[in-house]
XYZ file of C-alpha atoms in Angstrom:
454
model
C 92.346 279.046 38.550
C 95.434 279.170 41.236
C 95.099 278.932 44.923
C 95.794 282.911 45.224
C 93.430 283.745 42.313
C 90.184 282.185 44.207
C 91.461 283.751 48.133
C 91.272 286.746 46.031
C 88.173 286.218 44.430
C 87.024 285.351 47.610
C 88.337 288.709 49.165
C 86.510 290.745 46.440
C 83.118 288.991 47.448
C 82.919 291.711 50.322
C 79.119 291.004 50.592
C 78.958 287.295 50.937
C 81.275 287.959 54.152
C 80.434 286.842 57.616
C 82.005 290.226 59.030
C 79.807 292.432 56.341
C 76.837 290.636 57.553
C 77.118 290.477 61.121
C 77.365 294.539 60.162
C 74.624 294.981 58.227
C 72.577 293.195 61.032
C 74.391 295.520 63.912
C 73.452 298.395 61.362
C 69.706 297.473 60.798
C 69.466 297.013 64.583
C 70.736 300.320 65.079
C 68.670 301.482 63.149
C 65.540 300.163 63.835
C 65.939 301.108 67.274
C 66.823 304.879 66.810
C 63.876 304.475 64.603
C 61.540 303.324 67.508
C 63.242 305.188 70.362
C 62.840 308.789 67.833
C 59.243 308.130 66.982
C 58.545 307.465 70.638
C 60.828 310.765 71.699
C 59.221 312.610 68.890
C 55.596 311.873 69.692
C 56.168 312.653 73.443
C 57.119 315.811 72.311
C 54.466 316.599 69.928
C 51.990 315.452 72.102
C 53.772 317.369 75.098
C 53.699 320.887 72.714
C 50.267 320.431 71.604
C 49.503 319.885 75.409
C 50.838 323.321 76.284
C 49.040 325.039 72.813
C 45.741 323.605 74.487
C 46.976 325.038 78.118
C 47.532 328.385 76.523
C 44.464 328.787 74.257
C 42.415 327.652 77.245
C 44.142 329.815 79.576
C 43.714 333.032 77.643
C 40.439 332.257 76.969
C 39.256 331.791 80.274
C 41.411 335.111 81.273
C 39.406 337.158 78.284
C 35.724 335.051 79.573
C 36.804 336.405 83.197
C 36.050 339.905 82.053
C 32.994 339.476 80.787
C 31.786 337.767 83.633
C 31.297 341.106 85.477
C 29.254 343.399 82.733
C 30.348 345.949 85.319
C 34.229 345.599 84.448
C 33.499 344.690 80.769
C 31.191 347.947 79.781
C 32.636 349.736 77.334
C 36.352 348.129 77.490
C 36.826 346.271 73.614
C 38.636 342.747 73.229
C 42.181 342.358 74.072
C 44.642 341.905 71.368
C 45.325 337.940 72.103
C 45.606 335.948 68.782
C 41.699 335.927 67.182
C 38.633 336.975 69.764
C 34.934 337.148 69.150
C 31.756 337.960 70.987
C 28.822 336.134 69.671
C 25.333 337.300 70.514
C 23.082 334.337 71.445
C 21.321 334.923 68.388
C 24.710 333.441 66.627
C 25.736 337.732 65.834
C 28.787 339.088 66.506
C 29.059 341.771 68.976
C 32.606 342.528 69.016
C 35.245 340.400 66.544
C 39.011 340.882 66.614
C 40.222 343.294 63.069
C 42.252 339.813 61.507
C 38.821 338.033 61.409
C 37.754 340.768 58.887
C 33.988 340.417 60.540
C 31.546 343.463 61.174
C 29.123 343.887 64.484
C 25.804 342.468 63.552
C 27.126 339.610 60.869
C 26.313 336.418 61.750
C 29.343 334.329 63.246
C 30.405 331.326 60.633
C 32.945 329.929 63.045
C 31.176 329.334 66.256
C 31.070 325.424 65.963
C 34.480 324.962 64.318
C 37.212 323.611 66.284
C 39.727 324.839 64.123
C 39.371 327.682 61.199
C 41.717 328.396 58.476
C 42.076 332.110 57.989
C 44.535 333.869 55.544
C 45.984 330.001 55.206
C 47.298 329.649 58.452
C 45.136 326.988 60.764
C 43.607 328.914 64.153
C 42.415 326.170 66.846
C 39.599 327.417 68.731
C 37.875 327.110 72.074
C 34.313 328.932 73.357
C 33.360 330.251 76.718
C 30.103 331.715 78.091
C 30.660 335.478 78.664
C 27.799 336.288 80.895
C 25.077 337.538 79.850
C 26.556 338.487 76.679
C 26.675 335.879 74.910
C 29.730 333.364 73.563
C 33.197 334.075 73.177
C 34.749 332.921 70.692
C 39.081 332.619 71.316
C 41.233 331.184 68.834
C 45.226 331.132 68.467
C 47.682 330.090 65.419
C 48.832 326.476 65.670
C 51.855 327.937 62.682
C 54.450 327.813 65.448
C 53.105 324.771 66.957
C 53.349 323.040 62.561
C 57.029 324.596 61.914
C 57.959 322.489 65.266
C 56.269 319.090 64.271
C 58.292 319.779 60.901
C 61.228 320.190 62.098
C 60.805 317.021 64.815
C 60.042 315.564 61.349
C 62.755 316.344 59.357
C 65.272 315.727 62.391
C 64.036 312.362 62.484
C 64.603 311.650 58.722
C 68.060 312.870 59.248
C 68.822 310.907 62.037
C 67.623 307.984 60.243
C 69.943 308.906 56.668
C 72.809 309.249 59.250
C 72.694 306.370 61.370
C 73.670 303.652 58.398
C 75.916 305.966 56.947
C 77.828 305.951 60.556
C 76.800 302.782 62.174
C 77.829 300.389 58.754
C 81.778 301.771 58.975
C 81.553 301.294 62.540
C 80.371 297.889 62.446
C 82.581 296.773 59.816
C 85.578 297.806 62.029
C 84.521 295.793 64.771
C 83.823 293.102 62.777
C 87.513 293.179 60.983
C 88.560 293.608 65.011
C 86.363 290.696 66.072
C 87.144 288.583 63.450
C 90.742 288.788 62.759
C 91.524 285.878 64.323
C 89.325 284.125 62.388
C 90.486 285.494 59.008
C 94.223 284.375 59.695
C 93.104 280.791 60.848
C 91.167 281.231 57.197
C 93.802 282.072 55.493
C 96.608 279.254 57.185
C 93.514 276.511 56.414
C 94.031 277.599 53.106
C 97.310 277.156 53.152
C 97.495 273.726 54.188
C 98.440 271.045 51.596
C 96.289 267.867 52.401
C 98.356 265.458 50.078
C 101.026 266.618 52.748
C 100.510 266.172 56.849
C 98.176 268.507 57.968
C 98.797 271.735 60.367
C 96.627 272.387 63.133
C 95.383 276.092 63.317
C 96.738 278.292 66.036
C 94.488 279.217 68.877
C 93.882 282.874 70.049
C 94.705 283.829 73.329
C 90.926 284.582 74.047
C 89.111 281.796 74.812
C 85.988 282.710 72.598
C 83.698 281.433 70.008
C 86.473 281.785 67.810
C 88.650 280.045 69.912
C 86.375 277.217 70.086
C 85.598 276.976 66.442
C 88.863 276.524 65.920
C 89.618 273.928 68.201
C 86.795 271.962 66.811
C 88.758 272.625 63.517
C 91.715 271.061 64.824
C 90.273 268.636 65.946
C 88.705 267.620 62.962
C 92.190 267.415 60.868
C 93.994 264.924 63.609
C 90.816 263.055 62.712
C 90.864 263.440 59.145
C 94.982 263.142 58.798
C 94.275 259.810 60.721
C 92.046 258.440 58.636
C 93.707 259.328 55.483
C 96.728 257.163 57.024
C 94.442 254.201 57.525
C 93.614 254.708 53.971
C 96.853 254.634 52.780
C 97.829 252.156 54.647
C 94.580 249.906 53.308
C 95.173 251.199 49.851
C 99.141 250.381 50.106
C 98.393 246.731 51.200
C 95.606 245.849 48.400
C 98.351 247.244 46.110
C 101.307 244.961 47.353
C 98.434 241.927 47.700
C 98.104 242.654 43.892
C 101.662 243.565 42.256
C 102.681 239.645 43.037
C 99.631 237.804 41.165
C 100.082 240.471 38.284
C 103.240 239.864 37.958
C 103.114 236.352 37.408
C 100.173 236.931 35.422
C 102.217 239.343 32.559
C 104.989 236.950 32.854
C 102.692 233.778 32.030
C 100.842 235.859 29.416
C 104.097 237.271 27.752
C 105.194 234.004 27.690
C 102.387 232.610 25.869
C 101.874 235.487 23.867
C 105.316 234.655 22.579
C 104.605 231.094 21.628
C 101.487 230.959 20.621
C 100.980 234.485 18.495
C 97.199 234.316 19.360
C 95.370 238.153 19.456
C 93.176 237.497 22.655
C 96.625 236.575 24.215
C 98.206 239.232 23.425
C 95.654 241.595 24.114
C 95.336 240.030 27.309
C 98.906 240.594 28.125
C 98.845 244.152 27.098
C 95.423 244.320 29.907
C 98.239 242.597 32.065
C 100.559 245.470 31.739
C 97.782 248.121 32.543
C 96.527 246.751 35.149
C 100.578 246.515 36.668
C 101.361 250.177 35.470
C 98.349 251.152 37.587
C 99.109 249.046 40.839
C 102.224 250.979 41.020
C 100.119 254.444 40.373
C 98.366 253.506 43.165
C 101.141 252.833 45.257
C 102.919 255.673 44.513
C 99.280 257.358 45.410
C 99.616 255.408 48.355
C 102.626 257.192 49.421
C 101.553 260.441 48.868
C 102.791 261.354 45.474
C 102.739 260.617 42.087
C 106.289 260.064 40.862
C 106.824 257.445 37.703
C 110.755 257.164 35.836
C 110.469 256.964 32.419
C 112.332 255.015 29.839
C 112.753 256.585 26.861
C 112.456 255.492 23.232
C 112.197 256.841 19.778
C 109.865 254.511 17.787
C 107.270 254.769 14.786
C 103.890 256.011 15.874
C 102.646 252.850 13.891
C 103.686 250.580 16.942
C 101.644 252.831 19.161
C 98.710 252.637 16.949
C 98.580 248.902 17.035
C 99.153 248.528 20.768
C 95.826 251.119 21.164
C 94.027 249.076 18.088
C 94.184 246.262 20.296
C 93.755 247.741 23.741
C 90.583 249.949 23.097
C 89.225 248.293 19.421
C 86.725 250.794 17.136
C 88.703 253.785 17.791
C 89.360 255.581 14.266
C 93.005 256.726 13.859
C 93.669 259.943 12.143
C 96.285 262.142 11.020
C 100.205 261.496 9.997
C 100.921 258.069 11.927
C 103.688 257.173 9.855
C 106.125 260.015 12.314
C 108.588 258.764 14.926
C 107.877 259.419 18.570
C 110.532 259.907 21.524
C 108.521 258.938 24.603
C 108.567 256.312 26.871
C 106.249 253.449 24.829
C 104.455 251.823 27.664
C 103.392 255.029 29.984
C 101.862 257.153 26.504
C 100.073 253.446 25.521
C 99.077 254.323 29.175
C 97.870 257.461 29.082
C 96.482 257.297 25.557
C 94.503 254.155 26.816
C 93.132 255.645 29.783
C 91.612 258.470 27.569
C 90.435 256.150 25.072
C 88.701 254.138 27.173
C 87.062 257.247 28.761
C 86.156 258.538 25.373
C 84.547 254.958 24.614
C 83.090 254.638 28.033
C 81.259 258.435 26.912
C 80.589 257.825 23.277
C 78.676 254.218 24.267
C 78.990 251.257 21.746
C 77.203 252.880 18.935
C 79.145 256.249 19.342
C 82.121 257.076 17.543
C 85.489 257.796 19.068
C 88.637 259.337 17.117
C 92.996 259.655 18.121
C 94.234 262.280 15.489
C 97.765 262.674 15.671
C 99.224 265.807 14.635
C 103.750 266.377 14.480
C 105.702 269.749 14.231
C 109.193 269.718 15.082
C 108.454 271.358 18.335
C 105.620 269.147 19.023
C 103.229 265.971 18.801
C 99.904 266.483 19.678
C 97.279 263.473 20.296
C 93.325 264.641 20.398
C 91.079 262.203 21.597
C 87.442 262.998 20.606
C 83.934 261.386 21.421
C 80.601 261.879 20.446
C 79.611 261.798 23.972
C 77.819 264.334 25.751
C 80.718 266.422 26.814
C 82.801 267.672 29.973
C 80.551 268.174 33.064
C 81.087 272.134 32.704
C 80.535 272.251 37.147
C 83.888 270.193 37.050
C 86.189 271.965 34.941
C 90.339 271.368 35.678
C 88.992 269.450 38.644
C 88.216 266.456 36.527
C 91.976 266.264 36.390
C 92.323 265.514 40.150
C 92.587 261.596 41.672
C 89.005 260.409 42.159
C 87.192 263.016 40.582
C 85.102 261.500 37.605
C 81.963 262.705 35.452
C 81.246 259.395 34.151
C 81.136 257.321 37.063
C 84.964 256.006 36.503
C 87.575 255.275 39.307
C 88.648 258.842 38.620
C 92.205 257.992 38.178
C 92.969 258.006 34.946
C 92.614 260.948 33.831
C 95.074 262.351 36.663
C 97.324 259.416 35.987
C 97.128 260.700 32.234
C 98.106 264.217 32.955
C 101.250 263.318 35.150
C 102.231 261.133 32.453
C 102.267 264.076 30.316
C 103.420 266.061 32.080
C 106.482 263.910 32.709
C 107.054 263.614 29.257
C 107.498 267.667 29.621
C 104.102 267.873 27.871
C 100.409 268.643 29.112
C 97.091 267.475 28.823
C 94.044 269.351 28.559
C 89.844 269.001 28.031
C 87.111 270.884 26.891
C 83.560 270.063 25.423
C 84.474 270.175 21.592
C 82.602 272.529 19.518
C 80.239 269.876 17.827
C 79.779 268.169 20.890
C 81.375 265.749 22.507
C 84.536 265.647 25.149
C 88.205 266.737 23.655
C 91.317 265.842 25.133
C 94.516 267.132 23.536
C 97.546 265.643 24.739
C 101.000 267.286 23.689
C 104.443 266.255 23.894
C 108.014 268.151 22.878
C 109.477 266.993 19.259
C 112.239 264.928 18.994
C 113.864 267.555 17.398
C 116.679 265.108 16.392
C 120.555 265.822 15.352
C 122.804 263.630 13.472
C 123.790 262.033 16.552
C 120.559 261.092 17.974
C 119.570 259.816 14.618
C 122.150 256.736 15.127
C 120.924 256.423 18.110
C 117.388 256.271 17.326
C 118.371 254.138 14.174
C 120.121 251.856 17.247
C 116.825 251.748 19.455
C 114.658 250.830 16.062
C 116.857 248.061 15.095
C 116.012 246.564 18.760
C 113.407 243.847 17.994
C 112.118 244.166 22.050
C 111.117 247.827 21.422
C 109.295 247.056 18.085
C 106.939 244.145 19.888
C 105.660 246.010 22.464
């Protein structure tokens, strides 16, 4: 996956962003509060109405128990039309009942102790006075107007509450994007930055904020880190050069003997000998910053190759069409094909079985290396490729080392966890594709006798 593939990954990931969180908190906030601040409003003002419904009923009541406190005033005058009235005898009968209650003089009461009554399905609250000598009334008023209001206080506050996320969630994602935009472009420069190169500091906002501070801490942080990766290379550049001189004597002394003696350990030991020097000056070039390696190019049998990585990395089984001609540089492929031998070997363990199948089209040579190890750790993926990252507890080099060699070549090397099991490496490199002219030249390069004993 590119650089620009993962920022916009990243970008699509809307939820797992700091500026959609901090708004989703500013937006539950929000709304908790109109939540607490409507429920108080709303039961102040229920409680406030139902005050005033009380006020009233008693009111009237008292008015309608005034008149009956004077049986000179109240002879022969009926019940005023106000909501639902009543006059109980003290026997519990009704004198006089208002025409809604559907009652009759002389019926006993049934509501007299009932604080609130539903007639006709709408609930009547109810108060009682003493009227004199007469007996009890009995006053009671609707509480329908008194419900619709507490419904609608209701259903305002549901709508308030539907509305405020719906508002307050835009809102706070545009003063997050506001807030945070410095942020995002120091995000996106950090990205930017190549760390095998010097590293950039991050420019500051103008505001002198948390941002502002984070991002000073940043910078900090990279003159600390691009000074220790000096030290590094400077450490790493000196065990090189404190090596290359002792190798080098050592591949010349080996060479030599290798030469006079024809003995196998010897020459194996020489062909160690010129590992060990091509990686020294891997590492220095590593050292530098870069990875740059000239090759020298060659057109020889695959057969040669096959015995220098029979003796390098011994039990690997060779398969395929060996007897083909390769145009390569011999000793960085031995190189790379070692290194992913040695991995496969180092996976498979000594009873496991490890396999180079070579495969040649005219457009292209392809070498699979193939263990019966436990495969690719799948949390690595094309990483595994980069210096110092390893699965199997390796340097981590060699693989990278392998895939600039091929890649050098004008080839590629890839990995995957083989079907069966097992890790797969398939390393490819352009045919020779060979005219009449480069065929006396490759007939020139076979007859040397240096090119055939590597």
């Amino acid at each position: 996956m590119t650089r620009a593939a993962r920022l916009d990954g990243a970008r699509v990931a809307w939820r797992h962003s700091l500026r959609f969180r901090l708004a989703l908190i500013y937006t539950l906030l929000a709304l908790a509060i109109t939540s607490v601040m409507a429920l108080g409003v709303m039961a102040l003002l229920l409680r406030s109405m139902d005050r005033q419904f009380d006020a009233r009923l008693n009111e009237r009541a008292d008015v309608i128990a005034e008149r009956f406190s004077n049986p000179a005033r109240s002879l022969g005058v009926g019940l005023p039309p106000v909501g639902y009235t009543a006059l109980v005898s003290p026997d519990g009968t009704i004198l006089q009942a208002s025409s809604g209650l559907n009652l009759k003089a002389g019926e006993p009461f049934p509501y007299l102790s009932q604080s609130r009554v539903p007639l006709l399905g709408v609930p009547i609250r109810t108060v009682t006075r003493k009227a004199g000598d007469f007996g009890t009334l009995w006053v009671g008023l609707p509480e329908e107007d008194l419900i619709n209001a507490r419904e609608s206080a209701t259903r305002a506050l549901l709508l308030a509450l539907l509305v405020t996320p719906l508002l307050m969630l835009p809102v706070g994602l545009w003063a997050g994007r506001r807030a945070l935009t410095g942020l995002g472009g120091a995000a996106d420069l950090a990205d930017r930055i190549d760390p095998t190169r010097s590293l950039a500091t991050l420019p500051l906002p103008d505001r002198e904020d948390e941002v502002h501070r984070l991002l000073a801490a940043i910078n900090r942080l990279l003159v600390r880190i691009e000074a220790g990766q000096a030290r590094e290379k400077q450490l790493l550049g000196q065990i090189v050069h404190e090596l290359g001189a002792p190798l080098t004597v050592l591949k010349a002394s080996l060479n030599r003997a290798a030469e006079h003696t024809g003995d196998p350990d010897v020459i194996r030991s020489a062909l160690v000998a010129d590992e060990l020097t091509f990686t020294t000056q891997d590492l220095m070039q590593l050292a530098r910053g870069q990875l740059e390696m000239k090759l020298v190019w060659h057109y020889i049998p695959a057969r040669t190759l096959q015995g220098r990585l029979d003796r390098l990395v011994p039990g690997t089984a060779f398969q395929g069409d060996w007897a083909a001609g390769i145009l390569c540089d011999p000793d960085r492929l031995t190189q790379a094909l070692r290194n992913l031998l040695a991995n496969a070997r180092r996976a498979a363990g000594p009873d496991g079985t490890v396999t180079l199948t070579l495969n040649e089209t005219p457009e292209q040579v392809t070498f699979t290396v193939r263990d019966s190890g436990p495969g690719l750790p799948p949390d690595l993926g094309d990483r595994i490729f980069e210096p110092f990252v390893s699965g199997a507890g390796s340097s981590g080099l060699g693989l990278s080392v392998s895939r600039q060699i091929a890649l050098a070549h004008g080839g590629n090397l890839a990995g995957s966890t083989a079907p069966g099991g097992g890790a797969q490496f398939t390393l490819t490199l352009p045919g020779a594709a060979l005219n009449e002219t480069d065929d006396e030249v490759s007939e020139e390069l076979l007859d040397e006798p240096a090119i055939l004993a590597r």
